[in-house]
């Protein structure tokens, strides 16, 4: 760590308790992140049911705000409240949804978690692209604008994820 950079950034220090010690703030933060993410991804905000709020308040949030933010992002993209609540309540017999995320030995931690995160990101990205293409009747320029990516990036990602045009929107096209 460069010392000059440390002193430049260390103008003042804030001590914040972990999120698990500020459970009363969780509903406010959930609403904030839902509002922010729904705007960012151009999706209507999903409801935060009592069951979801309770599950979130009972969870310990070891990743603090970043984990909470990513949780809301997954919930918004996938739109499955049951899955979201299950994610926060692993089964004690080791068969719960989070049990298979835990590394079984130290060597799996680095590659396994990165690989899992990458595949989850790819799956969510492919789903968002497919939905944008369907919403724009496969007008790729409009879909790229909706996703806030370049047209070329969209074409690359369509090929990368193997996204095919559904029969209801099927048109003959030279490039796709």
mmCIF file of C-alpha atoms in Angstrom:
data_model
loop_
_atom_site.group_PDB
_atom_site.id
_atom_site.type_symbol
_atom_site.label_atom_id
_atom_site.label_comp_id
_atom_site.label_asym_id
_atom_site.label_seq_id
_atom_site.Cartn_x
_atom_site.Cartn_y
_atom_site.Cartn_z
ATOM 1 C CA UNK A 1 0.000 0.000 0.000
ATOM 2 C CA UNK A 2 1.349 3.385 -0.942
ATOM 3 C CA UNK A 3 1.690 5.525 2.152
ATOM 4 C CA UNK A 4 0.909 8.818 0.379
ATOM 5 C CA UNK A 5 -2.329 7.351 -1.007
ATOM 6 C CA UNK A 6 -3.285 6.062 2.433
ATOM 7 C CA UNK A 7 -2.859 9.495 4.010
ATOM 8 C CA UNK A 8 -4.734 11.176 1.152
ATOM 9 C CA UNK A 9 -7.711 8.855 1.632
ATOM 10 C CA UNK A 10 -7.519 8.799 5.414
ATOM 11 C CA UNK A 11 -8.890 12.314 5.963
ATOM 12 C CA UNK A 12 -11.293 11.003 8.587
ATOM 13 C CA UNK A 13 -12.382 7.619 9.882
ATOM 14 C CA UNK A 14 -15.938 6.428 10.350
ATOM 15 C CA UNK A 15 -16.746 3.590 12.704
ATOM 16 C CA UNK A 16 -19.959 1.858 11.633
ATOM 17 C CA UNK A 17 -21.258 -1.232 13.373
ATOM 18 C CA UNK A 18 -21.952 -4.218 11.099
ATOM 19 C CA UNK A 19 -25.385 -4.495 9.516
ATOM 20 C CA UNK A 20 -26.324 -7.407 11.809
ATOM 21 C CA UNK A 21 -26.167 -4.919 14.704
ATOM 22 C CA UNK A 22 -28.380 -2.389 12.876
ATOM 23 C CA UNK A 23 -31.347 -4.610 11.984
ATOM 24 C CA UNK A 24 -33.812 -1.719 12.274
ATOM 25 C CA UNK A 25 -32.143 -0.124 9.213
ATOM 26 C CA UNK A 26 -32.599 -3.185 6.982
ATOM 27 C CA UNK A 27 -36.152 -2.365 5.714
ATOM 28 C CA UNK A 28 -35.066 1.186 4.837
ATOM 29 C CA UNK A 29 -31.974 -0.096 3.040
ATOM 30 C CA UNK A 30 -33.985 -2.753 1.172
ATOM 31 C CA UNK A 31 -36.382 -0.077 -0.117
ATOM 32 C CA UNK A 32 -33.469 2.173 -1.066
ATOM 33 C CA UNK A 33 -31.633 -0.551 -2.996
ATOM 34 C CA UNK A 34 -34.861 -1.759 -4.659
ATOM 35 C CA UNK A 35 -35.613 1.775 -5.839
ATOM 36 C CA UNK A 36 -32.053 2.332 -7.057
ATOM 37 C CA UNK A 37 -31.725 -1.045 -8.788
ATOM 38 C CA UNK A 38 -35.151 -0.886 -10.431
ATOM 39 C CA UNK A 39 -34.197 2.479 -11.915
ATOM 40 C CA UNK A 40 -30.783 1.219 -12.979
ATOM 41 C CA UNK A 41 -32.187 -1.903 -14.666
ATOM 42 C CA UNK A 42 -35.350 -0.211 -15.995
ATOM 43 C CA UNK A 43 -37.617 -2.660 -14.175
ATOM 44 C CA UNK A 44 -40.580 -1.982 -11.932
ATOM 45 C CA UNK A 45 -39.702 -2.372 -8.243
ATOM 46 C CA UNK A 46 -40.784 -5.672 -6.709
ATOM 47 C CA UNK A 47 -42.823 -5.765 -3.508
ATOM 48 C CA UNK A 48 -41.024 -6.398 -0.234
ATOM 49 C CA UNK A 49 -43.379 -8.773 1.576
ATOM 50 C CA UNK A 50 -43.475 -9.244 5.319
ATOM 51 C CA UNK A 51 -41.904 -12.720 4.908
ATOM 52 C CA UNK A 52 -39.036 -11.268 2.883
ATOM 53 C CA UNK A 53 -38.480 -8.419 5.359
ATOM 54 C CA UNK A 54 -38.482 -10.853 8.282
ATOM 55 C CA UNK A 55 -36.033 -13.205 6.539
ATOM 56 C CA UNK A 56 -33.733 -10.267 5.811
ATOM 57 C CA UNK A 57 -33.844 -9.069 9.412
ATOM 58 C CA UNK A 58 -33.059 -12.562 10.732
ATOM 59 C CA UNK A 59 -30.086 -13.031 8.399
ATOM 60 C CA UNK A 60 -26.636 -11.996 9.714
ATOM 61 C CA UNK A 61 -25.367 -10.251 6.512
ATOM 62 C CA UNK A 62 -21.667 -11.130 6.776
ATOM 63 C CA UNK A 63 -21.070 -9.154 3.566
ATOM 64 C CA UNK A 64 -22.826 -6.098 5.008
ATOM 65 C CA UNK A 65 -24.247 -3.535 2.533
ATOM 66 C CA UNK A 66 -22.618 -5.040 -0.543
ATOM 67 C CA UNK A 67 -24.240 -8.408 0.163
ATOM 68 C CA UNK A 68 -27.607 -6.732 0.833
ATOM 69 C CA UNK A 69 -27.336 -4.757 -2.409
ATOM 70 C CA UNK A 70 -26.442 -7.878 -4.409
ATOM 71 C CA UNK A 71 -29.313 -9.767 -2.766
ATOM 72 C CA UNK A 72 -31.790 -7.106 -3.943
ATOM 73 C CA UNK A 73 -30.222 -7.124 -7.417
ATOM 74 C CA UNK A 74 -30.698 -10.924 -7.670
ATOM 75 C CA UNK A 75 -34.275 -10.659 -6.367
ATOM 76 C CA UNK A 76 -35.089 -7.921 -8.896
ATOM 77 C CA UNK A 77 -33.539 -9.762 -11.848
ATOM 78 C CA UNK A 78 -34.896 -13.213 -10.997
ATOM 79 C CA UNK A 79 -38.204 -11.975 -9.575
ATOM 80 C CA UNK A 80 -38.636 -15.042 -7.355
ATOM 81 C CA UNK A 81 -39.434 -14.151 -3.748
ATOM 82 C CA UNK A 82 -39.514 -17.792 -2.594
ATOM 83 C CA UNK A 83 -36.000 -18.349 -3.912
ATOM 84 C CA UNK A 84 -34.808 -15.113 -2.303
ATOM 85 C CA UNK A 85 -36.194 -16.101 1.107
ATOM 86 C CA UNK A 86 -34.772 -19.640 0.771
ATOM 87 C CA UNK A 87 -31.376 -18.172 -0.007
ATOM 88 C CA UNK A 88 -31.343 -16.503 3.394
ATOM 89 C CA UNK A 89 -32.412 -19.626 5.309
ATOM 90 C CA UNK A 90 -30.035 -22.533 4.683
ATOM 91 C CA UNK A 91 -31.267 -25.893 5.897
ATOM 92 C CA UNK A 92 -29.359 -27.254 8.863
ATOM 93 C CA UNK A 93 -28.937 -30.675 7.264
ATOM 94 C CA UNK A 94 -26.559 -29.193 4.692
ATOM 95 C CA UNK A 95 -28.999 -29.507 1.801
ATOM 96 C CA UNK A 96 -30.129 -25.880 1.722
ATOM 97 C CA UNK A 97 -29.461 -23.492 -1.138
ATOM 98 C CA UNK A 98 -26.506 -21.851 0.611
ATOM 99 C CA UNK A 99 -24.973 -25.171 1.698
ATOM 100 C CA UNK A 100 -23.856 -25.911 -1.842
ATOM 101 C CA UNK A 101 -22.181 -22.503 -2.044
ATOM 102 C CA UNK A 102 -19.842 -23.225 0.853
ATOM 103 C CA UNK A 103 -16.435 -24.611 -0.105
ATOM 104 C CA UNK A 104 -15.792 -28.146 1.044
ATOM 105 C CA UNK A 105 -12.051 -27.591 1.369
ATOM 106 C CA UNK A 106 -9.713 -24.607 1.211
ATOM 107 C CA UNK A 107 -8.751 -25.185 -2.433
ATOM 108 C CA UNK A 108 -12.319 -24.771 -3.673
ATOM 109 C CA UNK A 109 -12.795 -21.389 -2.025
ATOM 110 C CA UNK A 110 -10.982 -19.247 -4.589
ATOM 111 C CA UNK A 111 -11.876 -20.991 -7.858
ATOM 112 C CA UNK A 112 -15.266 -22.312 -6.789
ATOM 113 C CA UNK A 113 -16.665 -19.044 -5.512
ATOM 114 C CA UNK A 114 -15.305 -17.026 -8.431
ATOM 115 C CA UNK A 115 -16.673 -19.577 -10.866
ATOM 116 C CA UNK A 116 -20.045 -19.578 -9.129
ATOM 117 C CA UNK A 117 -20.225 -15.775 -9.137
ATOM 118 C CA UNK A 118 -19.222 -15.620 -12.801
ATOM 119 C CA UNK A 119 -21.857 -18.150 -13.843
ATOM 120 C CA UNK A 120 -24.555 -16.362 -11.811
ATOM 121 C CA UNK A 121 -23.565 -13.050 -13.429
ATOM 122 C CA UNK A 122 -23.599 -14.612 -16.894
ATOM 123 C CA UNK A 123 -27.002 -16.192 -16.294
ATOM 124 C CA UNK A 124 -28.508 -12.913 -15.064
ATOM 125 C CA UNK A 125 -26.912 -10.982 -17.937
ATOM 126 C CA UNK A 126 -28.203 -13.448 -20.548
ATOM 127 C CA UNK A 127 -31.688 -13.274 -19.025
ATOM 128 C CA UNK A 128 -31.652 -9.450 -19.030
ATOM 129 C CA UNK A 129 -30.489 -9.384 -22.664
ATOM 130 C CA UNK A 130 -33.144 -11.899 -23.768
ATOM 131 C CA UNK A 131 -35.849 -9.908 -21.976
ATOM 132 C CA UNK A 132 -34.681 -6.617 -23.536
ATOM 133 C CA UNK A 133 -34.659 -8.233 -26.981
ATOM 134 C CA UNK A 134 -38.183 -9.579 -26.475
ATOM 135 C CA UNK A 135 -39.411 -6.195 -25.192
ATOM 136 C CA UNK A 136 -38.036 -4.472 -28.302
ATOM 137 C CA UNK A 137 -39.217 -7.200 -30.714
ATOM 138 C CA UNK A 138 -35.576 -8.026 -31.373
ATOM 139 C CA UNK A 139 -34.680 -4.497 -32.427
ATOM 140 C CA UNK A 140 -31.054 -4.813 -31.370
ATOM 141 C CA UNK A 141 -30.308 -1.083 -31.454
ATOM 142 C CA UNK A 142 -33.239 -0.363 -29.126
ATOM 143 C CA UNK A 143 -32.278 -3.301 -26.894
ATOM 144 C CA UNK A 144 -28.695 -2.017 -26.659
ATOM 145 C CA UNK A 145 -29.987 1.435 -25.695
ATOM 146 C CA UNK A 146 -32.346 -0.098 -23.124
ATOM 147 C CA UNK A 147 -29.465 -2.089 -21.613
ATOM 148 C CA UNK A 148 -27.152 0.933 -21.809
ATOM 149 C CA UNK A 149 -24.474 -0.959 -23.741
ATOM 150 C CA UNK A 150 -23.079 -0.451 -27.222
ATOM 151 C CA UNK A 151 -24.666 -2.159 -30.217
ATOM 152 C CA UNK A 152 -21.446 -4.117 -30.849
ATOM 153 C CA UNK A 153 -21.336 -5.270 -27.221
ATOM 154 C CA UNK A 154 -24.918 -6.506 -27.527
ATOM 155 C CA UNK A 155 -24.132 -8.456 -30.702
ATOM 156 C CA UNK A 156 -21.099 -10.004 -29.007
ATOM 157 C CA UNK A 157 -23.131 -11.002 -25.951
ATOM 158 C CA UNK A 158 -25.941 -12.488 -28.074
ATOM 159 C CA UNK A 159 -23.340 -14.738 -29.720
ATOM 160 C CA UNK A 160 -21.516 -15.401 -26.436
ATOM 161 C CA UNK A 161 -24.667 -16.593 -24.657
ATOM 162 C CA UNK A 162 -26.192 -18.240 -27.727
ATOM 163 C CA UNK A 163 -29.414 -16.261 -27.408
ATOM 164 C CA UNK A 164 -31.777 -17.277 -30.190
ATOM 165 C CA UNK A 165 -34.730 -15.369 -31.508
ATOM 166 C CA UNK A 166 -38.010 -17.043 -30.542
ATOM 167 C CA UNK A 167 -40.236 -18.280 -33.358
ATOM 168 C CA UNK A 168 -42.811 -15.557 -32.678
ATOM 169 C CA UNK A 169 -40.152 -12.897 -33.370
ATOM 170 C CA UNK A 170 -38.224 -14.848 -36.009
ATOM 171 C CA UNK A 171 -36.981 -12.777 -38.941
ATOM 172 C CA UNK A 172 -34.324 -13.562 -41.494
ATOM 173 C CA UNK A 173 -31.200 -11.606 -40.699
ATOM 174 C CA UNK A 174 -27.714 -11.811 -42.128
ATOM 175 C CA UNK A 175 -25.714 -10.953 -38.987
ATOM 176 C CA UNK A 176 -27.452 -12.768 -36.141
#
